[in-house]
């Protein structure tokens, strides 16, 4: 990406990444807006999930919808946005990242990685005599932090294959990697990286599909919620992590960049994209939480993600998969406002809203207590639900065209793109590599991306001056320097005391003989190095190599390359 836009909060947004907008057709409209109804994913979860659902007996559905309304002020916002921890006088990027990648997390990863390696060897694998796996030694927390730093650095540099990071070829070499850790050791850490004890799995208490990554998700989810309080405007949406391997709960969402992958339901701050809470979708066995077991899927997702933010006056923006009158009622009962697009066949929508035929730019609206349902005709019908707006419109001008749009639509366009904003920023220097054999390792790398992104958001809120690229570079540099002593540069070989003994000591050739006294021959070391197949009956008894008596003996004991 060569260009980037700067949002109001100072976050670099890669070129081409736009916040989701509403329009009236499935393709981009002439005024540049985007279709509000393009987030349909798999049939099970996005096609009529809560259509014709039945609300509780005291539901707002049973009351009468009116064409006019009284004042409906927003709920008072009582939260205190911003970070929840103190910072030192000097702002250091690593301080913010280590709030998420802290001692607790590194101890967990270190312990489980060593345990997994021990269990691997206890199974008595049939290893080749020279297998690199035999060189495994238990890791420690300092090495694990260094390893995590190098993973982040891989996302910045972005080489196509792992071995290129450790290559010594001058045209592609990256000395920082092989000066910090050997390629063999790095590969072993990648192989045995683990987060949960396989032998302690309990099907009654753990999700069979995600128990290997659940400890990391639980650890980081708490930190995401505890270390930062979001601004009033928040949004819930889906994120898709590319995965094309075999996975029973792999999803297809045509409107996402990856299209195939693992789906996450994410609660984000609308303007910055800060990831506040996550739920990993795994099909029927998805762990949605335990607070709202009686609710249907789409309603339950929103309530579980926002559970800790209810009764504080937050304003939640949703697309038409989640929005329903039943959900809006529940949120309003908990002093939380809602703005979202809605499907026309949701239960409780007034019949006149459903049947009314509108001309271009016309609208129809109905009110009931705190809720408003508005249908507006652009190129097609757009149905909105809001607990704070009325049917007022604003004249806007875009690309030389003037058009009146409802304020609820403009507000939705402004605040619905938090999750897409975060995805767009993270993809620039993503840690998650495309070719991984274990899904839980790739999900772990995506979680590292989220840690780096959230740390950067808080850093910028604290008036940090670095852009995201240099923020990450600074974090990696300090993380590695604080946890490992780099290998010293190779010393010069100009001094005779640093040369091999074959170059500084006296050597004499001898003829090779068998035990019976017969002359024998072997391949000449120098000739073999040059690609010439030639045998000699002479050798250097000190160096234990066969050498031609004419020139090869002299070359071997005077030139360093042999």
XYZ file of C-alpha atoms in Angstrom:
562
model
C 0.000 0.000 0.000
C 1.518 3.248 -1.095
C -0.926 5.729 0.269
C -2.907 6.127 3.461
C -5.601 8.387 4.777
C -5.589 9.843 8.255
C -8.785 9.548 10.248
C -9.900 12.113 12.793
C -8.283 10.214 15.656
C -4.893 10.015 13.947
C -5.074 6.360 12.885
C -3.482 5.565 9.547
C -6.089 3.990 7.279
C -4.654 2.144 4.255
C -5.768 3.471 0.890
C -8.896 1.762 -0.414
C -10.244 0.901 3.038
C -13.541 2.679 3.591
C -16.030 2.498 6.369
C -19.215 0.642 5.533
C -21.934 2.809 4.088
C -25.534 2.402 3.097
C -26.832 2.564 -0.437
C -29.738 1.221 -2.301
C -28.331 -1.416 -4.633
C -25.882 -4.284 -4.401
C -23.187 -2.418 -6.309
C -21.625 0.969 -5.618
C -24.033 3.821 -6.207
C -23.295 7.001 -8.045
C -22.738 8.882 -4.802
C -20.098 6.406 -3.596
C -22.096 4.789 -0.793
C -22.076 1.075 -0.099
C -24.818 -1.491 0.172
C -26.089 -1.939 3.709
C -27.306 -5.463 2.906
C -24.114 -7.086 1.620
C -23.011 -8.831 4.816
C -24.885 -12.084 4.205
C -22.645 -15.050 5.021
C -23.504 -18.709 5.370
C -27.131 -19.825 5.154
C -27.171 -21.090 8.725
C -26.282 -17.795 10.344
C -27.182 -14.930 8.056
C -30.265 -15.952 6.078
C -33.336 -15.220 8.158
C -31.847 -16.041 11.534
C -34.407 -14.164 13.621
C -37.155 -13.639 11.078
C -40.626 -14.104 12.566
C -39.252 -14.566 16.050
C -41.643 -14.250 18.965
C -40.944 -11.636 21.603
C -41.787 -11.852 25.304
C -45.297 -11.139 26.583
C -44.389 -7.609 27.649
C -42.655 -6.907 24.348
C -42.754 -3.508 22.734
C -44.171 -5.300 19.653
C -47.650 -5.396 21.219
C -47.899 -1.599 21.423
C -49.147 0.785 18.756
C -46.880 2.506 16.213
C -47.594 6.219 15.653
C -46.643 8.563 12.785
C -45.483 11.232 15.248
C -43.394 11.092 18.356
C -42.533 12.963 21.502
C -38.978 13.821 22.509
C -36.709 10.756 22.714
C -33.388 11.968 24.138
C -30.403 9.615 24.199
C -29.614 7.825 27.421
C -27.025 9.732 29.498
C -23.504 8.475 28.896
C -21.947 7.594 32.268
C -18.757 5.782 31.259
C -15.326 7.430 31.375
C -13.571 6.735 28.041
C -9.824 6.210 27.870
C -7.131 3.960 29.289
C -7.517 2.550 32.779
C -3.841 2.405 33.765
C -1.167 4.954 34.583
C 1.725 5.625 32.215
C 5.301 6.642 33.011
C 6.442 10.222 32.287
C 8.304 9.085 29.174
C 6.055 7.411 26.611
C 7.604 4.138 25.375
C 5.725 2.063 22.770
C 6.736 -1.247 24.364
C 5.017 -0.249 27.613
C 1.633 -0.301 25.860
C 2.251 -3.592 24.047
C 3.418 -5.319 27.225
C 0.103 -4.503 28.892
C -1.302 -7.222 26.618
C 1.769 -9.445 26.057
C 2.592 -9.495 29.763
C 4.297 -11.951 32.120
C 1.075 -13.888 32.693
C 0.625 -14.589 28.994
C 4.276 -15.464 28.304
C 4.355 -17.800 31.322
C 1.264 -19.577 29.990
C 2.728 -19.997 26.501
C 6.150 -21.058 27.836
C 4.681 -23.652 30.194
C 2.367 -25.192 27.595
C 5.047 -25.203 24.890
C 7.474 -27.112 27.128
C 4.698 -29.464 28.221
C 3.665 -30.193 24.640
C 7.279 -30.944 23.688
C 7.624 -33.325 26.643
C 4.425 -35.127 25.668
C 5.678 -35.377 22.106
C 8.869 -37.152 23.163
C 7.009 -39.329 25.692
C 5.116 -40.846 22.779
C 8.489 -42.214 21.612
C 8.398 -40.896 18.041
C 10.557 -42.631 15.469
C 13.029 -39.870 14.662
C 15.872 -40.032 12.243
C 19.310 -39.965 13.899
C 20.056 -36.486 12.596
C 16.543 -35.043 13.053
C 16.581 -31.422 14.209
C 13.794 -32.228 16.681
C 16.358 -34.112 18.795
C 18.002 -30.736 19.526
C 14.967 -29.431 21.442
C 15.614 -27.871 24.841
C 12.977 -26.307 27.085
C 12.352 -22.636 26.431
C 11.985 -19.835 28.986
C 10.001 -16.609 29.254
C 12.796 -14.381 27.965
C 13.239 -16.515 24.857
C 9.472 -16.635 24.342
C 9.245 -12.833 24.402
C 12.081 -12.681 21.887
C 10.231 -15.202 19.740
C 7.038 -13.115 19.857
C 9.027 -10.034 18.884
C 10.449 -11.817 15.841
C 6.947 -12.939 14.824
C 5.829 -9.302 14.833
C 8.932 -8.351 12.834
C 8.056 -10.983 10.227
C 4.749 -9.197 9.702
C 6.608 -5.935 9.067
C 9.167 -7.360 6.630
C 6.817 -9.796 4.914
C 9.125 -12.301 3.212
C 7.348 -15.059 1.246
C 9.055 -17.989 3.018
C 10.353 -18.559 6.543
C 13.873 -19.570 5.510
C 14.437 -16.252 3.741
C 14.508 -14.450 7.085
C 17.604 -16.470 8.030
C 19.283 -16.459 4.625
C 22.905 -15.273 4.426
C 22.641 -14.299 0.760
C 23.581 -10.638 0.577
C 20.713 -9.678 -1.715
C 17.964 -10.838 0.704
C 19.620 -11.268 4.102
C 18.114 -9.845 7.288
C 20.956 -10.098 9.832
C 18.765 -9.216 12.816
C 17.103 -12.648 12.674
C 20.154 -14.907 12.564
C 22.046 -12.675 15.007
C 19.206 -13.096 17.485
C 18.302 -16.782 17.114
C 19.286 -19.695 14.899
C 16.962 -20.858 12.159
C 16.843 -24.328 13.689
C 15.817 -23.009 17.109
C 13.198 -20.703 15.626
C 11.736 -23.634 13.684
C 11.553 -25.754 16.850
C 9.724 -22.994 18.725
C 7.244 -22.751 15.853
C 6.727 -26.521 15.868
C 6.115 -26.925 19.611
C 4.261 -23.624 20.170
C 1.205 -24.574 22.223
C -1.368 -23.003 24.538
C -3.286 -25.799 26.292
C -2.641 -29.252 27.764
C -4.004 -31.846 25.341
C -4.212 -34.514 28.046
C -6.381 -32.408 30.361
C -9.154 -31.829 27.810
C -12.600 -32.341 29.338
C -15.485 -32.545 26.805
C -17.946 -31.522 29.542
C -16.279 -28.169 30.216
C -14.271 -27.395 27.074
C -15.075 -26.789 23.434
C -13.503 -29.623 21.443
C -12.933 -27.337 18.467
C -11.251 -24.440 20.231
C -9.798 -25.717 23.530
C -6.258 -25.318 22.149
C -6.717 -21.561 21.659
C -9.339 -20.783 24.338
C -6.763 -19.900 27.068
C -5.304 -17.180 24.835
C -8.715 -15.836 23.776
C -9.911 -15.706 27.393
C -6.709 -14.044 28.582
C -6.681 -11.334 25.932
C -10.435 -10.697 25.950
C -10.227 -9.683 29.600
C -7.340 -7.330 28.882
C -9.084 -5.762 25.886
C -12.045 -4.905 28.150
C -10.088 -3.919 31.253
C -7.332 -1.684 29.875
C -9.458 0.690 27.818
C -12.968 2.172 28.016
C -14.543 2.908 24.633
C -16.136 6.145 23.508
C -19.948 6.269 23.357
C -20.262 5.017 19.751
C -19.513 1.305 19.353
C -20.372 -1.280 16.683
C -20.722 -5.045 16.321
C -19.730 -6.764 13.095
C -17.933 -9.801 11.667
C -14.292 -10.300 10.763
C -12.959 -13.133 8.615
C -9.469 -14.617 9.007
C -8.283 -16.312 5.817
C -8.205 -20.115 6.092
C -8.484 -22.462 3.125
C -7.588 -25.705 4.881
C -9.985 -28.360 6.139
C -12.122 -26.974 8.940
C -15.699 -27.997 9.701
C -16.715 -24.462 10.708
C -14.941 -22.580 7.943
C -17.140 -19.760 6.614
C -17.720 -18.138 3.249
C -18.575 -14.419 3.140
C -18.446 -13.009 -0.368
C -18.129 -9.385 0.736
C -15.006 -9.961 2.841
C -11.536 -9.726 1.369
C -10.576 -13.272 2.444
C -13.973 -14.801 1.470
C -13.068 -18.145 3.121
C -11.932 -18.422 6.694
C -12.581 -18.370 10.425
C -15.270 -15.932 11.535
C -15.024 -13.662 14.553
C -17.834 -11.564 15.992
C -16.177 -8.354 17.170
C -17.226 -5.393 19.294
C -15.198 -2.307 18.333
C -15.045 1.392 19.033
C -16.587 3.077 16.006
C -14.063 5.833 15.340
C -10.747 4.171 16.218
C -11.553 0.489 15.599
C -10.262 -0.588 19.053
C -11.184 -4.250 19.595
C -13.189 -4.407 22.835
C -14.480 -7.990 22.792
C -14.490 -11.058 20.515
C -16.391 -14.322 19.994
C -14.925 -17.057 17.766
C -17.628 -18.749 15.688
C -17.373 -22.561 15.540
C -20.815 -23.586 14.312
C -23.202 -25.320 16.703
C -20.665 -25.502 19.503
C -19.886 -21.777 19.533
C -19.282 -20.417 23.015
C -21.520 -17.344 23.115
C -21.275 -16.994 26.886
C -23.720 -17.865 29.648
C -25.588 -14.616 30.327
C -28.369 -14.900 27.719
C -28.937 -18.603 26.933
C -32.633 -18.061 26.146
C -32.008 -15.618 23.291
C -31.607 -16.508 19.643
C -28.221 -16.347 17.996
C -27.994 -12.845 16.549
C -29.543 -11.228 19.644
C -27.358 -13.258 21.954
C -24.162 -12.272 20.124
C -24.845 -8.561 20.629
C -25.892 -8.921 24.265
C -22.918 -11.110 25.197
C -20.387 -8.841 23.483
C -21.812 -5.724 25.116
C -22.715 -7.243 28.494
C -20.173 -5.188 30.462
C -21.198 -1.953 28.687
C -24.942 -2.085 29.317
C -26.627 0.536 31.513
C -23.955 3.127 30.705
C -25.594 5.010 27.847
C -23.615 3.487 24.980
C -24.848 3.774 21.396
C -24.549 0.517 19.421
C -24.495 0.384 15.607
C -25.543 -2.876 13.940
C -26.183 -4.236 10.464
C -29.353 -6.054 9.422
C -28.199 -9.486 10.612
C -28.395 -8.399 14.250
C -31.008 -5.620 14.328
C -34.512 -6.521 15.481
C -37.220 -4.785 17.484
C -36.877 -7.400 20.210
C -33.147 -6.651 20.559
C -33.804 -2.902 20.523
C -36.305 -3.326 23.352
C -33.828 -5.292 25.445
C -31.094 -2.709 24.898
C -33.384 0.190 25.767
C -34.411 -1.599 28.951
C -30.696 -1.558 29.811
C -30.193 2.166 29.047
C -28.391 1.496 25.774
C -29.263 3.144 22.460
C -29.301 1.358 19.112
C -28.951 2.416 15.475
C -29.026 -0.122 12.682
C -30.328 -1.360 9.366
C -33.079 -3.964 9.487
C -34.628 -6.643 7.296
C -38.159 -5.947 6.094
C -39.467 -9.293 7.375
C -38.525 -8.832 11.028
C -41.333 -9.386 13.529
C -43.030 -6.235 14.800
C -42.435 -3.917 11.844
C -45.623 -1.889 11.175
C -47.622 -3.163 8.216
C -47.722 0.286 6.579
C -43.915 0.345 6.606
C -43.817 -3.038 4.849
C -46.445 -2.271 2.205
C -45.947 1.409 1.431
C -44.543 2.013 -2.075
C -42.157 4.984 -2.105
C -40.823 7.234 -4.825
C -37.166 8.287 -5.083
C -36.017 10.037 -1.862
C -39.395 9.612 -0.140
C -39.644 8.113 3.311
C -42.174 6.803 5.793
C -41.645 6.693 9.535
C -43.353 5.239 12.600
C -42.577 5.734 16.309
C -43.218 3.714 19.416
C -41.873 4.880 22.778
C -38.079 5.091 22.314
C -37.964 3.406 18.913
C -38.251 4.728 15.374
C -38.617 2.652 12.196
C -37.893 4.537 8.967
C -38.071 3.325 5.384
C -36.332 5.556 2.863
C -36.228 5.124 -0.911
C -32.865 5.652 -2.594
C -32.245 3.256 -5.476
C -34.037 0.691 -3.359
C -35.741 0.672 0.019
C -33.516 1.209 3.068
C -35.022 0.238 6.423
C -33.566 1.777 9.586
C -34.222 1.315 13.290
C -33.082 3.903 15.837
C -33.745 4.857 19.435
C -32.293 8.390 19.161
C -33.163 9.782 15.703
C -36.228 11.248 14.099
C -37.053 11.562 10.384
C -35.097 14.780 9.770
C -32.980 14.990 6.613
C -29.806 16.841 5.672
C -28.788 18.079 2.241
C -25.384 16.715 1.250
C -23.224 17.256 -1.790
C -20.917 14.574 -3.118
C -19.232 14.278 -6.490
C -21.156 17.286 -7.741
C -24.551 15.840 -6.770
C -26.875 17.199 -4.105
C -29.172 14.834 -2.257
C -31.242 14.825 0.905
C -30.487 11.929 3.218
C -32.053 11.032 6.568
C -29.838 11.906 9.515
C -30.097 8.326 10.784
C -28.505 7.075 7.542
C -25.673 9.617 7.746
C -25.021 8.726 11.385
C -25.002 5.006 10.572
C -22.537 5.524 7.703
C -20.226 7.447 10.021
C -20.139 4.990 12.919
C -20.704 1.481 11.542
C -17.204 0.910 10.149
C -15.138 0.271 13.284
C -14.507 -3.452 12.682
C -13.723 -2.932 8.990
C -11.394 -0.075 9.935
C -9.468 -2.323 12.325
C -9.213 -5.119 9.748
C -7.963 -2.668 7.139
C -5.258 -1.276 9.394
C -4.083 -4.666 10.722
C -3.706 -6.234 7.281
C -0.855 -3.848 6.429
C 1.652 -5.522 8.800
C -0.176 -8.695 9.761
C 1.640 -11.341 11.806
C -0.682 -14.100 10.547
C 1.002 -15.945 7.683
C -1.041 -17.508 4.888
C 0.493 -20.981 4.967
C 0.039 -22.568 8.381
C -1.051 -26.131 9.078
C -2.682 -25.529 12.470
C -5.700 -23.249 12.631
C -5.161 -22.389 16.299
C -1.661 -21.087 15.565
C -3.013 -18.789 12.875
C -5.741 -17.580 15.229
C -3.031 -16.895 17.813
C -1.152 -14.752 15.301
C -4.361 -12.797 14.561
C -4.734 -12.182 18.288
C -1.161 -10.845 18.352
C -2.225 -8.480 15.542
C -5.095 -7.290 17.722
C -2.755 -6.737 20.683
C -0.436 -4.606 18.548
C -3.362 -2.667 17.097
C -5.030 -2.007 20.454
C -1.714 -0.996 22.005
C -1.186 1.480 19.172
C -4.690 2.954 19.617
C -4.033 3.637 23.305
C -0.563 4.987 22.452
C -2.083 7.487 20.018
C -4.746 8.474 22.554
C -1.835 9.280 24.878
C -0.471 11.708 22.257
C 2.186 9.322 20.944
C 3.930 10.754 17.871
C 5.037 7.594 16.019
C 3.063 6.144 13.123
C 2.046 2.496 13.302
C 5.033 1.144 11.355
C 7.635 2.836 13.537
C 5.605 1.996 16.641
C 5.898 -1.723 15.781
C 9.608 -1.444 14.916
C 10.309 0.270 18.233
C 8.371 -2.430 20.124
C 10.248 -5.285 18.437
C 13.641 -3.681 18.961
C 13.104 -3.095 22.674
C 11.374 -6.432 23.215
C 14.316 -8.357 21.774
C 17.015 -6.189 23.370
C 15.407 -6.554 26.800
C 15.224 -10.340 26.661
C 18.267 -11.666 24.829
C 21.936 -10.846 24.347
C 22.665 -10.713 20.644
C 25.426 -12.841 19.212
C 28.625 -10.890 18.853
C 29.717 -10.002 15.299
C 32.150 -12.417 13.746
C 35.721 -11.537 14.629
C 38.286 -10.787 11.980
C 40.612 -13.592 10.846
C 43.542 -11.338 9.985
C 45.490 -12.258 13.128
C 47.390 -15.533 12.986
C 46.041 -16.551 16.405
C 42.493 -16.506 14.974
C 43.323 -18.733 12.013
C 42.764 -22.510 11.983
C 45.747 -24.572 13.117
C 46.264 -25.911 9.594
C 47.255 -22.388 8.484
C 49.728 -21.526 11.258
C 51.318 -24.818 12.312
C 53.873 -26.972 10.456
C 52.446 -29.912 8.486
C 54.191 -32.658 6.549
C 52.758 -35.085 3.993
C 52.891 -38.825 4.462
C 51.938 -41.740 2.273
C 48.837 -43.614 3.363
C 49.168 -47.321 4.078
C 46.861 -50.089 5.181
C 47.429 -52.252 8.267
C 49.260 -54.758 6.093
C 51.618 -52.091 4.746
C 50.034 -51.698 1.305
C 49.592 -48.230 -0.198
C 46.001 -46.922 -0.293
C 44.340 -43.839 -1.757
C 41.434 -41.464 -0.967
C 39.741 -38.488 -2.607
C 41.828 -35.331 -2.486
C 40.045 -32.700 -0.366
C 41.080 -29.754 -2.560
C 40.264 -31.469 -5.850
C 36.873 -32.547 -4.487
C 36.129 -28.951 -3.434
C 36.884 -27.841 -6.993
C 34.582 -30.497 -8.466
C 37.430 -32.711 -9.746
C 37.350 -36.418 -8.971
C 40.939 -37.334 -8.172
C 42.492 -39.625 -5.577
C 45.853 -39.318 -3.823
C 48.029 -41.742 -1.874
C 49.313 -38.882 0.313
C 47.655 -37.190 3.247
C 48.286 -34.831 6.181
C 48.303 -37.010 9.309
C 47.555 -33.998 11.564
C 44.560 -32.767 9.562
C 43.408 -36.291 8.615
C 42.682 -35.353 4.970
C 43.976 -36.782 1.700
C 45.817 -34.262 -0.524
C 47.678 -34.327 -3.823
C 51.377 -33.994 -3.111
C 52.036 -31.422 -5.851
C 49.886 -28.296 -5.298
C 46.896 -29.344 -3.212
C 48.911 -29.909 -0.022
C 50.227 -26.332 -0.196
C 46.816 -24.818 -1.080
C 45.037 -26.585 1.783
C 47.519 -25.280 4.349
C 47.672 -21.689 3.107
C 44.145 -20.743 1.988
C 41.397 -20.202 4.582
C 38.381 -21.316 2.498
C 39.231 -24.995 2.871
